[in-house]
């Protein structure tokens, strides 16, 4: 497999170094000086490209002392051929809120991973963690010791609470309806035990988006989706609206006609918004950021239950609490999450996400269990079937 | 404890991530929550203006997500050179440099271009493709994610570097049905699929797997207990298996990798944003294309075709799924030349909700 300089021949992968988009193959190759693991990774990956199949196994309990998550055990299924990646575990490092770093922090992380792993990373993993890609079991504790000494900690995996994530929020966005970075950080700190020691039937994710544009895909990927909205009227600057019109924006066609609740009208000089009918979709604000802004009474909607397909099918989150004022978000979420976890813990089946549990037992029973009253904002429409299970105390 | 013994350093745990405030540049700290509006100066270059009048410039560059420590150090050096050492990453794995001096934008772009990290991905573009681990690091992958992303982004590169589309277009790749990443809600999703049931390894299964957990892992109840050679094992009801690989995740004795039958499916029309229309799942466009590394030409051609047809036909601000809803699915299949097959009609739970339950028919 190896040519003269000791590096694997990678005829197929070399093809992926051509072209304008930066190449992951180049990244792996140039890390060869950090760890010989990278050579065997290239060798095994080239074999996967030749055979058109993967060569990893997972399983085996690996981790750091006292934690039940944060490390994903990964093993080659052909260790005789690629002994340097016989063990190639992933370490999930909890990212700072909003993925902000200083150059010094990045260099510290690079140094740790150069000393204790492959030198390859994902910036970042799907859930949000900084992913250290590939190391051996006996490097886990030393890597962890250096990480915590530098002020970093591990993220979640398995049946842990997963690492919460947040959009850029008030750090750089005029649409942030609450402090996504602070909420994400506060929740992460509040649930360190749940993040590190799996207490649940399966994973639980929280994602914090500052507005309904939902830049962290909270509605699709979080068991608890925190999506910023406002309650009062859109802030409107008529002079700036006129400037957009003068600059060539077709306000009738590109703004009013695209409004989902048709709550806007334009008479050629003045834009009128019927705010009671606005569904806070963000389109008009996205198109005219200088002229329109979310209102001043800001907070978030809490939605529950989204997930990818495994096990019982993909779900989008649905409304649980239509509006929580920004300053009450942390307390409200902590109280709700406590009740949700209690119910899920008692009734959830192994590997059943909260959304799937709600599908199985019904939203009304779920609301009873967590002590929330039903509200019309929770449904797109009331039921259209007459199979109503009346409660015993209501019928004599 | 004797006075001469050296105490073991205390083991630090449960400290959580560093507080983000340590990593915010001064211009952000000064204007936190006080941003007034923003504008796009060029593809990949944003300018945020604060109530105070201060300006923050963002330069966004694409990355392969899989990054060497050497590249991260390069980004750190650029951050030192141009923006006081502050840098961030986005939810789509781009890297963003945060500048206060507009004069630094072009030199930074030139340095990034020289290092091979292109600037773009804002506004009406195709931003970086969210993706999974694939053959680089996953046990259940039906394909390689990084290679597919590289091949597609090379072909779609002009759509990253220039604003040429009616609206933003979000692509995602997942290498199996687990769909790590928001694949199920992307404009175009490329999904690795297996097509044959797992092969039960009765020789090792009783030793390495817990049978009740294994049976419970199957979404369709296709796994049942069986005694093989006098030992407890399982059997798979093949007609009920939809090849998700969930059993393989809980039990390594259920491998389902199969080079001749694994491949790619393509899904379209999802979104997570609430703008105009509510969030949507992706819908099946192409049930199967072959795995053809290193460049997956069949997949790249199919995706480019969908992008080009969308770009040519959709109206301003219309996301892919919104465009299809307006013109109707028959017209989507006609315009893209994709055949409609029996696999496009849902037959899982609540399938009837996707049947056309009206006489609204376009010709």
XYZ file of C-alpha atoms in Angstrom, chain A residues 102-337:
236
model
C -9.791 34.027 20.443
C -6.721 33.052 18.465
C -5.027 32.124 21.756
C -7.841 29.756 22.732
C -7.676 28.101 19.306
C -3.902 27.653 19.602
C -4.302 26.135 23.068
C -6.841 23.639 21.713
C -4.566 22.827 18.754
C -1.662 22.190 21.112
C -3.692 19.797 23.262
C -4.902 17.861 20.267
C -1.445 17.736 18.724
C -0.085 16.189 21.922
C -2.923 13.730 22.489
C -4.623 12.939 19.194
C -4.585 12.923 15.428
C -4.510 16.708 14.969
C -7.743 16.445 12.968
C -10.923 18.223 14.044
C -14.401 19.120 12.961
C -15.145 22.815 13.354
C -17.814 21.862 14.308
C -19.944 18.727 14.725
C -23.634 18.661 13.821
C -24.818 19.250 17.388
C -22.377 22.109 17.869
C -19.430 20.574 19.695
C -15.868 21.124 18.669
C -14.942 17.603 17.579
C -11.494 16.133 18.186
C -11.353 13.375 15.593
C -9.349 10.278 16.423
C -7.295 9.180 19.395
C -6.385 6.114 21.428
C -7.995 5.050 24.684
C -4.934 5.836 26.811
C -4.809 9.414 25.514
C -8.334 10.238 26.709
C -7.501 11.093 30.328
C -4.415 13.193 29.515
C -6.358 15.089 26.830
C -9.226 15.664 29.267
C -6.870 16.902 32.005
C -5.316 19.431 29.638
C -8.721 20.513 28.322
C -10.165 21.210 31.757
C -6.961 22.929 32.864
C -7.459 25.230 29.865
C -11.079 25.879 30.858
C -12.811 23.530 28.389
C -15.036 20.536 29.123
C -16.671 17.692 27.213
C -20.028 17.792 25.409
C -22.818 15.229 25.534
C -23.332 11.914 23.749
C -25.532 8.829 24.017
C -28.422 9.215 26.452
C -26.996 12.407 27.923
C -28.415 15.846 27.513
C -26.615 17.016 24.380
C -24.550 20.158 24.121
C -26.923 23.139 23.721
C -26.174 25.537 20.876
C -27.104 29.101 19.971
C -27.094 31.440 16.998
C -24.866 34.530 17.020
C -27.669 36.431 18.779
C -27.178 39.926 20.242
C -23.434 39.674 19.619
C -23.989 40.541 15.973
C -27.636 40.474 15.017
C -30.275 43.170 15.229
C -33.034 40.542 15.197
C -32.082 38.716 18.407
C -35.246 38.738 20.533
C -33.380 37.460 23.598
C -29.785 36.825 24.631
C -29.223 33.462 22.936
C -25.570 33.268 23.979
C -26.293 33.842 27.649
C -29.262 31.459 27.736
C -27.246 28.749 25.984
C -24.345 29.209 28.399
C -26.593 29.352 31.473
C -28.434 26.167 30.476
C -25.168 24.391 29.667
C -23.799 25.282 33.084
C -27.046 24.385 34.866
C -27.113 20.891 33.386
C -23.480 19.763 33.685
C -24.511 16.568 35.449
C -27.086 15.631 32.789
C -24.558 16.525 30.069
C -21.888 14.227 31.441
C -23.771 11.330 33.043
C -26.546 9.816 30.905
C -29.776 9.996 32.920
C -32.395 9.726 30.150
C -34.129 7.195 27.871
C -32.272 8.867 24.974
C -30.741 12.177 23.925
C -32.230 15.592 24.785
C -31.268 18.684 22.808
C -31.882 22.381 23.410
C -31.209 24.934 20.669
C -31.501 28.695 21.006
C -32.397 30.749 17.917
C -32.811 34.474 18.391
C -35.582 34.962 15.814
C -37.886 32.946 13.536
C -35.174 32.753 10.846
C -33.883 29.980 13.137
C -30.199 29.901 12.164
C -29.477 26.898 14.418
C -32.380 24.833 13.025
C -33.993 24.591 16.455
C -37.403 23.703 15.024
C -35.947 20.707 13.199
C -33.277 19.438 15.537
C -34.017 20.247 19.178
C -36.223 18.436 21.663
C -36.743 21.881 23.177
C -36.594 24.659 20.577
C -36.248 28.212 21.900
C -37.146 30.572 19.057
C -37.057 34.309 19.635
C -40.184 36.346 18.813
C -41.715 39.650 19.829
C -45.215 40.413 21.052
C -45.854 44.038 20.162
C -45.736 45.845 16.800
C -42.941 45.664 14.240
C -40.752 48.779 14.580
C -41.145 50.747 11.406
C -39.079 53.618 9.955
C -41.169 55.162 7.165
C -38.308 57.247 5.798
C -36.168 54.123 5.392
C -39.090 52.303 3.709
C -39.274 55.126 1.162
C -35.537 54.839 0.592
C -35.879 51.139 -0.218
C -38.684 51.976 -2.664
C -36.592 54.751 -4.226
C -33.664 52.351 -4.561
C -35.829 50.040 -6.678
C -37.310 47.516 -4.238
C -40.777 46.483 -5.424
C -42.517 46.749 -2.078
C -45.878 45.502 -3.343
C -44.500 42.425 -5.087
C -41.485 41.515 -2.975
C -42.794 42.463 0.456
C -46.609 42.744 0.677
C -47.437 39.912 -1.745
C -45.035 37.584 0.073
C -46.569 38.230 3.498
C -48.142 34.937 4.643
C -51.002 36.590 6.530
C -51.441 39.433 4.004
C -51.200 41.902 6.858
C -49.343 44.613 4.896
C -50.455 47.166 2.362
C -48.503 49.678 0.278
C -50.123 52.646 -1.407
C -46.999 53.763 -3.218
C -45.912 56.071 -0.423
C -46.846 54.535 2.905
C -46.497 50.969 4.232
C -49.251 49.941 6.649
C -48.949 46.827 8.822
C -51.945 45.248 10.549
C -49.841 43.961 13.433
C -52.620 41.898 15.045
C -52.535 39.654 11.969
C -48.743 39.412 11.684
C -47.398 35.856 12.237
C -43.832 37.090 12.799
C -42.408 35.203 9.835
C -39.520 37.702 9.357
C -39.807 38.057 5.571
C -40.449 41.826 5.454
C -37.806 42.447 8.106
C -35.295 40.284 6.206
C -35.924 42.243 3.006
C -35.816 45.721 4.587
C -33.483 45.490 7.616
C -32.920 49.251 7.698
C -36.650 50.028 7.750
C -38.259 47.282 9.848
C -37.260 45.638 13.127
C -38.820 43.185 15.569
C -40.876 44.940 18.240
C -39.599 45.984 21.644
C -41.520 43.453 23.784
C -39.186 40.573 23.105
C -38.879 36.995 24.266
C -39.220 33.527 22.800
C -41.667 30.814 21.836
C -40.919 27.386 23.278
C -41.517 24.458 20.946
C -41.199 20.784 21.779
C -40.239 17.514 20.187
C -38.288 17.767 16.930
C -35.878 15.101 15.792
C -34.405 13.286 12.779
C -36.031 10.027 11.577
C -34.627 7.377 13.915
C -36.582 5.647 15.561
C -40.246 6.450 14.850
C -39.901 9.060 12.075
C -38.746 12.686 11.751
C -40.667 15.371 13.630
C -40.718 19.157 13.665
C -41.144 20.823 17.035
C -44.578 22.191 17.886
C -45.658 25.074 20.084
C -45.616 24.411 23.818
C -45.544 27.983 25.195
C -46.385 30.720 22.661
C -44.444 33.482 24.419
C -42.089 33.827 27.357
C -40.649 37.293 28.092
C -36.873 37.387 27.604
C -36.093 37.992 31.278
C -38.177 34.975 32.369
C -36.760 32.477 29.871
C -34.129 30.779 32.021
C -36.430 30.150 35.003
C -39.372 29.088 32.845
C -37.276 26.664 30.822
C -35.687 25.132 33.893
C -39.066 24.578 35.535
C -40.584 23.118 32.353
C -37.598 20.915 31.615
